């Protein structure tokens, strides 16, 4: 795999655990800027490609009436806070649909307040609590336009075929296959380079008048302007996008994928930690954003994840999440 | 580091994530049986060495009146179920002590029923809910015997000095240093071989009449006979020890350490997944226990962790946690 050391956990003055990974920084016009590990490694982007999955929605015009908050939610892995659940429920109602039209499944929300409310009310979480429910409501919006059947997550459904076509166009690669994601939608594989190339396309958009160009600008701007809809309080995407003041859109994916869209530099970033450890993908994306000069290394949101002091249940310092020697330089 | 591929997550017919690690199987008399990765790698055993930390308690006679359930709890990373919390509270009360004498800190319990009870009662978790509260109550029992001061987790406290001495004797190595564990106690480093050698000593105990020999037998038998106290329902240690019918004692540690004591083979196992991924340490210990012929590969507790089909929120198959080619053979 040729993954390279990226992030380490230190304790008592010695390395306790180490994460290896792959990363690519790609320029919209000039191509490869830098890479680490194996840029050709085929990966599943998982939730990091939700803005790609939203392209058909926007390009078709089906999403024309959506507010930026809804576009951010379509690209989100939210934590099921009242903010997110309420917005999904209203969006579904606007279409004359309900929670039962979703095909993402239900899970306990990550948001503490909403989780505790459900527990005390003896209420089961519903599909609107699923971290992907915004993406799925976007899927339903596009599916209504397509007049597709209800099983919109089937890999051969017209919606997923449209997503695959957009995915292959923006990654510049034929996808070698797909896996089924946690939310039941197909997740198409690509190389780390392919994913970075797609993010660079989002970063470089804005000069043309094509439907794709406008869709990319709308989605990246919605994410960066409404970070609270993309993840939630305390979460990396939300806190780091806030720290960058709306200049950059970033998105995490399960199994330690992270991407960034940096319009002012016209570059995209994609990275994958080989072992799937999220603490490492969060530290690594911070490092690359700092390297590009768009994230303040001293910002609390950065310090929480990069050179992050670990404390225990009594507040004692126990360790440090730090970059491996040689990464990123 | 020379860690070797041990466990992989597959999705859609391709590898999505991979975990590397180190492992040693050691025989009480014959020494090295097999190793993978770097047997000399210095690691923090974390909670996997709780039975070593309990040796001074037993060898001193301070733990003579304790029931096997209490010994299992002293070696536990329990999930704060009512069973565990109640047993710790009674043990403390038996000594005329209370929760405030503990120095482990409080955290939300992993046990769902107890977690939900606390939330609905608007009750904060207490130190008895800490997964290490049994170990700490064992520490307090030994500390009463030592007449040590209340800050029993200080690295230079007589209790911790006694633990270090026992630790170095059973690992057969001078510890290169310590880190502070999540529960605030010092955690002494050793090599993977050192930890396996210690587990082999536990496995081979029973023929001698020394205090250490008796202590090792009592602790390993308490763990294997009362697996519900060592972790909790649904957890790897509990389910796998049950699957082995009390013949083998096993223990997990944070950052993906796992150890096993196999008396019938007079061997000990120690393994560490380099990236700290627990799903991989659970799969790897299953593989080594199957290899030793003491765990049924078809048992549901094994299948949950080894060649484990992953399903999503709608019950669809999404992936598989499987062994890497070449591991363990």
XYZ file of C-alpha atoms in Angstrom:
658
model
C 0.000 0.000 0.000
C 2.962 2.359 0.568
C 1.000 4.406 3.079
C 3.281 6.771 4.996
C 3.304 7.690 8.709
C 1.097 10.729 9.218
C -0.184 10.935 12.779
C 0.933 9.496 16.114
C -0.402 9.245 19.635
C 2.289 9.852 22.240
C 2.085 8.949 25.927
C 4.710 9.164 28.651
C 7.314 10.458 26.212
C 6.995 7.595 23.744
C 4.906 6.755 20.721
C 1.932 4.594 21.632
C 0.076 4.322 18.297
C 0.737 5.376 14.720
C -1.467 6.010 11.695
C -0.340 5.691 8.072
C -2.094 7.311 5.145
C -2.291 8.689 1.645
C -2.927 12.296 0.608
C -3.024 14.388 -2.546
C -3.216 18.135 -3.108
C -4.411 18.909 -6.645
C -4.647 22.224 -8.494
C -7.656 22.886 -10.749
C -5.415 23.961 -13.641
C -1.888 22.773 -12.851
C -2.750 19.292 -11.562
C -0.637 17.591 -8.911
C 0.745 19.927 -6.249
C 1.943 17.365 -3.699
C 1.251 13.800 -2.661
C 2.043 11.451 0.222
C 1.782 7.675 0.254
C 0.178 6.169 -2.831
C -1.913 8.686 -4.807
C -3.259 5.844 -6.977
C -4.670 3.931 -3.985
C -8.321 3.097 -4.673
C -10.482 4.256 -1.787
C -14.117 4.627 -0.900
C -14.738 8.346 -0.317
C -17.699 7.488 1.900
C -19.423 10.659 3.120
C -16.597 12.888 1.928
C -18.129 12.863 -1.587
C -21.612 14.068 -0.660
C -21.110 17.303 -2.609
C -20.422 15.166 -5.680
C -23.537 13.117 -4.998
C -25.490 16.412 -4.906
C -24.315 17.543 -8.356
C -27.196 15.942 -10.342
C -29.672 17.609 -7.961
C -28.255 21.027 -8.765
C -27.319 20.556 -12.411
C -30.777 19.262 -13.301
C -32.468 22.306 -11.827
C -34.361 20.076 -9.375
C -32.608 21.841 -6.499
C -33.137 25.362 -7.839
C -35.507 26.428 -5.086
C -33.457 25.064 -2.211
C -31.981 27.420 0.382
C -28.223 27.313 1.098
C -28.942 25.678 4.468
C -30.641 22.825 2.616
C -27.706 22.464 0.223
C -25.353 22.289 3.212
C -27.588 19.604 4.705
C -27.536 17.646 1.426
C -23.723 17.510 1.791
C -23.802 16.805 5.534
C -22.986 14.057 7.969
C -24.962 15.791 10.669
C -25.301 14.612 14.234
C -29.071 14.565 14.449
C -29.497 17.685 16.565
C -32.915 19.325 16.647
C -31.597 21.822 14.079
C -30.849 19.064 11.580
C -33.848 16.848 12.243
C -36.266 19.772 12.072
C -34.810 21.021 8.794
C -35.036 17.550 7.229
C -38.628 17.109 8.426
C -39.680 20.492 6.987
C -37.916 19.761 3.693
C -39.704 16.411 3.402
C -43.039 18.064 4.274
C -42.444 20.741 1.613
C -42.375 17.904 -0.929
C -45.428 16.199 0.526
C -43.197 13.413 1.783
C -42.336 11.994 5.193
C -39.672 10.123 7.113
C -40.931 6.813 5.703
C -39.812 7.841 2.205
C -36.183 7.821 3.377
C -34.030 4.726 2.847
C -31.127 5.575 5.167
C -32.194 3.696 8.306
C -32.331 5.032 11.854
C -29.602 5.355 14.471
C -29.120 7.104 17.778
C -28.081 10.720 17.149
C -24.632 11.934 18.114
C -26.076 15.164 19.475
C -26.269 14.802 23.257
C -29.324 16.973 23.832
C -31.413 15.217 21.185
C -30.133 11.791 22.273
C -31.081 12.465 25.883
C -34.483 13.851 24.876
C -35.262 10.669 22.934
C -34.127 8.438 25.800
C -36.176 10.243 28.417
C -39.236 10.339 26.133
C -38.815 6.599 25.428
C -38.817 7.594 21.777
C -36.878 5.618 19.163
C -34.636 7.561 16.795
C -36.154 7.871 13.301
C -34.529 7.998 9.876
C -34.357 11.807 10.109
C -31.775 11.305 12.883
C -29.512 9.378 10.509
C -26.417 11.464 9.814
C -27.119 11.076 6.073
C -30.790 12.123 6.167
C -30.026 15.472 4.501
C -28.268 13.751 1.627
C -31.189 11.365 1.302
C -33.697 14.199 1.283
C -31.647 15.713 -1.522
C -31.827 12.323 -3.237
C -35.632 12.369 -2.871
C -35.763 15.886 -4.309
C -33.818 14.772 -7.373
C -35.792 11.532 -7.596
C -39.060 13.434 -7.741
C -37.634 15.328 -10.708
C -36.522 12.061 -12.331
C -39.858 10.395 -11.554
C -37.830 7.399 -10.388
C -39.216 4.593 -8.253
C -39.091 4.712 -4.472
C -35.996 2.530 -4.065
C -33.649 5.343 -4.932
C -30.568 3.756 -3.326
C -30.508 0.779 -5.699
C -27.212 0.949 -7.633
C -29.041 0.720 -10.982
C -31.635 3.365 -10.092
C -31.556 6.373 -12.473
C -30.529 8.637 -9.579
C -27.493 6.521 -8.739
C -26.591 6.192 -12.428
C -26.667 9.992 -12.693
C -24.474 10.261 -9.600
C -22.002 7.734 -11.011
C -21.749 9.693 -14.247
C -21.052 12.953 -12.405
C -18.632 11.144 -10.074
C -16.584 9.735 -12.951
C -16.566 13.074 -14.759
C -15.283 15.091 -11.800
C -12.798 12.478 -10.576
C -11.579 12.015 -14.150
C -11.515 8.256 -13.655
C -13.665 5.245 -14.348
C -14.788 4.028 -10.943
C -13.462 0.505 -10.298
C -16.618 -0.413 -8.378
C -18.843 0.452 -5.492
C -19.605 -0.609 -1.952
C -22.786 -0.172 0.051
C -22.459 2.683 2.506
C -23.785 2.852 6.060
C -26.799 4.755 4.734
C -27.521 2.047 2.084
C -26.534 4.184 -0.920
C -23.834 2.921 -3.272
C -20.467 4.557 -2.646
C -18.249 4.626 -5.700
C -14.529 3.965 -5.405
C -11.865 6.189 -6.911
C -8.196 6.914 -6.329
C -6.990 9.460 -3.806
C -5.918 11.499 -6.833
C -9.391 11.170 -8.376
C -11.015 12.484 -5.223
C -8.521 15.361 -4.969
C -9.077 16.177 -8.637
C -12.823 16.375 -7.994
C -12.274 18.698 -5.030
C -9.982 20.863 -7.159
C -12.778 21.097 -9.757
C -15.078 22.405 -7.004
C -12.340 24.821 -5.902
C -11.735 26.124 -9.413
C -15.372 26.530 -10.365
C -16.851 30.005 -10.791
C -15.420 31.208 -14.056
C -17.687 29.306 -16.390
C -21.377 29.507 -17.038
C -22.165 25.805 -17.163
C -24.738 24.140 -14.949
C -21.915 22.147 -13.345
C -19.895 25.276 -12.675
C -22.837 26.959 -10.978
C -23.715 23.781 -9.049
C -20.187 23.445 -7.697
C -20.076 27.065 -6.538
C -23.497 26.810 -4.896
C -22.623 23.626 -3.007
C -19.171 24.668 -1.791
C -20.463 28.092 -0.728
C -23.443 26.564 1.095
C -21.142 24.218 3.041
C -18.675 26.944 3.984
C -21.407 29.444 4.895
C -23.465 27.012 7.010
C -20.980 24.738 8.760
C -23.456 24.041 11.560
C -25.580 22.091 9.065
C -22.655 20.052 7.704
C -21.832 18.280 11.002
C -22.749 19.921 14.326
C -21.442 21.530 17.488
C -18.091 20.155 18.567
C -17.468 18.321 15.315
C -14.404 18.755 13.109
C -16.109 19.906 9.887
C -18.182 22.513 11.680
C -15.443 23.856 13.938
C -12.717 23.943 11.283
C -14.906 25.576 8.622
C -15.844 28.216 11.194
C -12.147 28.675 12.012
C -11.501 29.358 8.324
C -14.277 31.932 8.190
C -16.248 30.504 5.290
C -13.301 30.517 2.878
C -12.920 26.743 2.667
C -15.330 23.800 2.493
C -14.226 20.544 4.107
C -15.898 17.189 4.621
C -15.095 14.034 6.530
C -15.986 10.497 5.509
C -16.153 7.248 7.458
C -12.984 5.154 7.685
C -10.879 8.303 7.962
C -11.307 10.074 4.653
C -11.135 13.876 4.599
C -11.423 16.325 1.715
C -11.082 20.083 1.363
C -12.080 22.614 -1.300
C -9.880 25.738 -1.210
C -11.218 28.196 -3.813
C -8.698 30.973 -3.092
C -5.876 28.583 -3.989
C -7.866 26.725 -6.645
C -6.828 23.442 -4.982
C -8.551 20.389 -3.634
C -7.255 17.983 -0.994
C -8.114 14.337 -0.430
C -6.655 12.076 2.234
C -7.289 8.618 3.603
C -5.839 7.115 6.773
C -5.219 3.480 5.910
C -6.541 2.062 9.172
C -9.727 4.137 9.261
C -8.786 6.088 12.430
C -10.722 9.346 12.487
C -8.502 11.143 15.010
C -5.714 10.827 12.449
C -7.705 12.053 9.436
C -8.765 15.096 11.466
C -5.178 15.862 12.477
C -3.889 15.296 8.940
C -6.429 17.566 7.245
C -5.572 20.266 9.785
C -1.901 19.883 8.902
C -2.549 20.238 5.176
C -4.857 23.228 5.623
C -2.217 24.892 7.813
C 0.372 24.087 5.137
C -1.792 25.824 2.529
C -2.021 28.874 4.783
C -5.800 28.802 5.178
C -6.047 27.451 8.746
C -4.489 29.109 11.798
C -2.397 26.495 13.645
C -3.081 28.342 16.894
C -6.875 28.371 16.548
C -8.603 26.338 19.281
C -10.367 24.220 16.644
C -6.972 23.303 15.209
C -5.298 22.740 18.576
C -8.091 20.381 19.539
C -6.968 18.045 16.715
C -3.334 18.827 15.862
C -0.687 18.697 18.577
C -3.767 17.992 20.659
C -3.108 17.364 24.332
C -5.123 14.379 25.561
C -6.576 14.614 29.052
C -8.255 11.953 31.130
C -11.397 11.848 33.283
C -9.690 13.825 36.015
C -8.288 16.403 33.608
C -4.716 15.108 33.826
C -2.590 15.319 30.700
C -2.024 11.820 29.375
C -0.789 12.203 25.838
C -0.529 14.093 22.599
C -1.856 13.545 19.066
C 0.931 14.850 16.834
C 2.217 14.612 13.305
C 4.697 11.902 12.398
C 8.186 13.088 11.494
C 8.265 13.958 7.818
C 4.563 14.717 7.457
C 3.610 16.895 5.838
C 7.210 18.062 5.357
C 8.144 -0.430 13.418
C 7.911 -3.570 11.227
C 4.294 -4.111 12.162
C 2.649 -6.653 9.858
C -0.819 -6.658 8.275
C -3.223 -8.447 10.583
C -6.807 -7.344 10.012
C -8.667 -5.706 7.134
C -12.074 -4.166 6.515
C -13.478 -5.109 3.120
C -16.352 -3.395 1.306
C -17.742 -3.939 -2.182
C -15.160 -6.614 -2.901
C -12.130 -4.481 -2.111
C -10.046 -3.645 0.927
C -11.148 -0.381 2.521
C -8.930 -0.221 5.628
C -6.039 -2.233 7.030
C -4.546 -2.683 10.496
C -0.930 -3.640 11.206
C 0.279 -5.104 14.455
C 2.679 -7.058 16.620
C 1.977 -10.310 18.473
C 3.843 -12.862 20.542
C 2.857 -16.298 21.835
C 5.113 -17.345 24.724
C 5.383 -20.655 26.577
C 5.897 -20.659 30.333
C 8.814 -23.096 30.080
C 9.938 -23.157 26.451
C 9.766 -19.415 25.758
C 8.957 -18.075 22.309
C 6.381 -20.088 20.391
C 5.604 -17.651 17.574
C 5.771 -13.952 16.844
C 4.507 -11.489 14.255
C 5.769 -7.982 13.605
C 8.336 -6.721 16.093
C 8.302 -8.669 19.383
C 10.680 -6.102 20.921
C 8.314 -3.186 20.241
C 7.804 -1.226 23.468
C 4.112 -0.817 24.180
C 1.846 0.401 26.929
C -0.263 -2.593 28.010
C -2.961 -0.217 29.262
C -5.817 -2.157 30.866
C -4.548 -5.492 29.569
C -2.147 -5.686 32.525
C -4.695 -5.270 35.301
C -4.048 -8.808 36.546
C -0.385 -7.829 36.961
C -1.395 -4.668 38.803
C -3.435 -6.882 41.156
C -0.476 -9.114 42.076
C 0.708 -7.062 45.103
C -2.860 -7.099 46.438
C -2.926 -10.886 46.393
C 0.708 -11.652 47.263
C 0.616 -9.394 50.322
C -2.394 -11.167 51.742
C -4.373 -7.913 51.662
C -6.802 -9.488 49.207
C -7.165 -12.771 51.089
C -10.790 -12.235 52.022
C -11.958 -11.116 48.597
C -14.456 -13.200 46.644
C -13.603 -14.343 43.093
C -16.114 -11.833 41.709
C -14.131 -9.057 43.393
C -10.871 -10.359 41.960
C -12.435 -10.401 38.496
C -13.558 -6.820 39.065
C -10.046 -5.818 40.142
C -8.848 -7.028 36.713
C -11.798 -5.520 34.820
C -12.530 -2.797 32.324
C -16.219 -3.010 33.093
C -18.936 -1.019 31.409
C -20.538 0.469 34.477
C -23.639 -1.708 34.556
C -25.619 -1.888 37.773
C -23.853 -5.216 38.471
C -20.442 -3.566 38.409
C -21.320 -0.314 40.111
C -23.175 -2.086 42.919
C -20.304 -4.495 43.539
C -17.785 -1.645 43.698
C -19.996 0.361 46.048
C -20.423 -2.614 48.421
C -16.706 -3.355 48.331
C -15.891 0.255 49.219
C -18.517 0.213 51.996
C -17.015 -3.022 53.390
C -13.790 -1.059 53.888
C -15.553 1.941 55.390
C -14.729 3.903 52.266
C -16.762 5.620 49.571
C -16.687 6.749 45.975
C -14.766 9.871 46.942
C -11.743 7.750 47.904
C -11.350 6.682 44.275
C -8.940 8.546 41.992
C -10.127 7.221 38.620
C -12.499 10.023 37.602
C -16.042 9.670 36.313
C -17.340 8.965 32.824
C -20.613 7.958 31.224
C -21.027 4.174 31.467
C -20.991 2.024 28.358
C -23.883 -0.048 29.665
C -27.026 1.221 27.937
C -29.484 0.528 30.740
C -27.395 2.282 33.381
C -26.547 5.125 30.996
C -30.215 5.702 30.205
C -31.166 5.488 33.882
C -28.649 8.199 34.764
C -29.823 10.435 31.910
C -33.497 10.161 32.808
C -32.755 10.691 36.511
C -30.621 13.747 35.646
C -27.891 12.024 37.621
C -24.216 12.488 36.794
C -22.062 9.374 36.473
C -19.792 8.862 39.501
C -16.307 7.375 39.801
C -17.855 3.929 40.409
C -19.031 4.050 36.785
C -15.452 4.418 35.562
C -14.448 1.227 33.763
C -11.401 0.994 36.072
C -13.263 1.429 39.363
C -12.784 -2.240 40.284
C -9.043 -1.985 39.793
C -8.990 1.166 41.864
C -10.993 -0.462 44.645
C -8.398 -3.228 44.587
C -5.744 -0.488 44.794
C -7.519 0.971 47.848
C -7.652 -2.478 49.468
C -3.898 -2.875 49.030
C -3.258 0.717 50.058
C -5.095 0.202 53.345
C -2.725 -2.697 53.979
C 0.283 -0.537 53.065
C -1.042 2.374 55.129
C -0.149 4.586 52.165
C -1.445 8.093 51.683
C -4.664 8.796 49.799
C -3.015 9.715 46.485
C -2.419 6.105 45.556
C -2.027 6.754 41.814
C 1.103 8.891 42.218
C 3.929 7.070 40.385
C 6.169 7.207 43.480
C 3.451 5.982 45.850
C 4.398 2.711 47.607
C 1.492 0.949 45.888
C 2.713 1.907 42.429
C 6.298 1.032 43.362
C 5.103 -2.421 44.419
C 3.210 -2.787 41.137
C 6.274 -1.744 39.135
C 8.388 -4.335 40.934
C 5.897 -7.107 40.205
C 5.503 -5.855 36.638
C 9.236 -5.998 35.954
C 9.538 -9.421 37.572
C 6.772 -11.044 35.524
C 7.648 -9.343 32.232
C 11.305 -10.189 32.795
C 12.298 -6.715 31.661
C 13.190 -3.370 33.124
C 10.330 -1.087 32.168
C 11.585 1.741 29.938
C 9.102 4.181 31.469
C 5.479 4.880 32.156
C 2.574 6.914 30.877
C -0.489 8.156 32.698
C -3.501 6.022 31.914
C -7.065 7.178 31.364
C -7.802 6.271 34.985
C -4.848 8.375 36.249
C -2.700 5.406 37.337
C 0.786 5.009 35.893
C 0.926 2.433 33.122
C 4.343 0.842 32.717
C 5.750 0.132 29.279
C 7.230 -3.201 28.254
C 7.851 -5.077 25.032
C 5.226 -7.248 23.372
C 7.443 -10.174 24.390
C 7.558 -8.935 27.982
C 3.786 -8.796 28.155
C 3.447 -12.265 26.577
C 6.052 -13.624 29.004
C 4.009 -12.262 31.903
C 0.842 -13.883 30.540
C 2.728 -17.171 30.130
C 3.770 -16.936 33.785
C 0.094 -16.626 34.718
C -0.697 -19.565 32.424
C 2.028 -21.762 33.874
C 1.283 -20.990 37.534
C -0.199 -23.653 39.762
C 2.664 -26.027 40.388
C 4.496 -23.977 42.989
C 3.573 -22.946 46.471
C 4.758 -19.342 46.359
C 2.503 -16.396 47.082
C 2.939 -15.280 43.484
C 1.996 -18.697 42.154
C -1.183 -18.739 44.232
C -1.987 -15.126 43.334
C -1.647 -15.826 39.606
C -3.927 -18.861 39.789
C -6.536 -17.005 41.836
C -6.621 -14.035 39.464
C -6.725 -15.973 36.195
C -9.391 -18.327 37.559
C -11.503 -15.451 38.865
C -11.402 -13.748 35.454
C -12.266 -16.906 33.532
C -15.010 -17.938 35.983
C -16.679 -14.507 36.162
C -16.399 -12.990 32.701
C -19.456 -10.797 33.284
C -17.418 -8.832 35.838
C -14.394 -8.374 33.538
C -16.226 -6.342 30.874
C -20.001 -6.727 30.432
C -22.773 -7.921 28.166
C -21.915 -7.699 24.490
C -18.241 -7.008 25.115
C -15.368 -9.044 23.675
C -13.718 -10.185 26.925
C -16.988 -11.355 28.416
C -18.355 -13.070 25.333
C -15.106 -14.758 24.300
C -14.273 -16.022 27.807
C -17.785 -17.479 27.968
C -17.243 -19.074 24.559
C -14.118 -20.767 25.936
C -16.024 -22.074 28.952
C -13.775 -20.718 31.667
C -10.606 -22.358 30.322
C -8.890 -19.162 29.238
C -8.582 -15.647 30.701
C -8.340 -12.759 28.241
C -8.159 -9.010 28.642
C -8.302 -6.035 26.330
C -6.462 -2.743 26.774
C -6.986 0.682 25.249
C -5.205 1.454 21.977
C -5.805 -2.099 20.775
C -3.816 -4.288 23.125
C -5.117 -7.786 23.866
C -3.676 -10.543 26.056
C -4.628 -14.132 26.793
C -3.687 -16.628 29.488
C -4.076 -20.244 28.300
C -3.286 -22.558 31.245
C -3.962 -25.829 29.403
C -1.253 -24.925 26.892
C 0.940 -23.089 29.423
C 1.119 -20.176 27.002
C 0.459 -16.475 27.107
C -0.411 -14.197 24.199
C 0.138 -10.451 23.825
C -0.738 -8.372 20.802
C -0.862 -4.703 19.892
C -2.441 -3.183 16.800
C -0.118 -0.337 15.863
C -2.870 2.189 15.097
C -4.910 1.512 18.232
C -7.957 0.142 16.361
C -9.967 -2.062 18.719
C -11.924 -3.925 16.033
C -8.584 -5.261 14.820
C -7.239 -6.327 18.223
C -10.482 -8.208 18.855
C -10.266 -9.996 15.499
C -6.566 -10.763 15.972
C -6.931 -12.265 19.458
C -9.759 -14.440 18.132
C -7.474 -15.657 15.348
C -4.691 -16.568 17.774
C -7.043 -18.311 20.203
C -8.518 -20.286 17.295
C -4.972 -21.137 16.198
C -4.215 -22.482 19.677
C -7.328 -24.637 19.488
C -9.071 -23.074 22.490
C -11.703 -20.970 20.685
C -14.317 -22.345 18.280
C -14.127 -20.352 15.018
C -17.826 -21.004 14.457
C -18.982 -19.706 17.850
C -21.214 -16.618 17.543
C -18.853 -14.652 19.812
C -16.014 -15.417 17.399
C -18.021 -14.772 14.243
C -19.021 -11.385 15.615
C -15.354 -10.333 15.484
C -13.529 -12.573 12.998
C -14.787 -12.813 9.421
C -17.458 -10.563 10.867
C -20.090 -9.410 8.398
C -20.796 -5.705 8.828
C -24.392 -4.579 8.423
C -25.807 -1.071 8.253
C -28.780 0.678 9.853
C -31.195 -1.110 7.553
C -29.573 -4.500 8.097
C -27.915 -4.603 4.670
C -24.529 -6.297 4.409
C -21.897 -3.652 3.780
C -18.568 -5.273 4.527
C -16.435 -7.809 6.304
C -13.741 -7.623 9.001
C -11.274 -10.348 8.010
C -7.703 -11.418 8.558
C -4.983 -10.111 6.281
C -3.332 -12.675 4.022
C -0.511 -14.324 5.930
C -1.890 -13.715 9.402
C -1.660 -15.710 11.510
C -0.358 -18.209 8.923
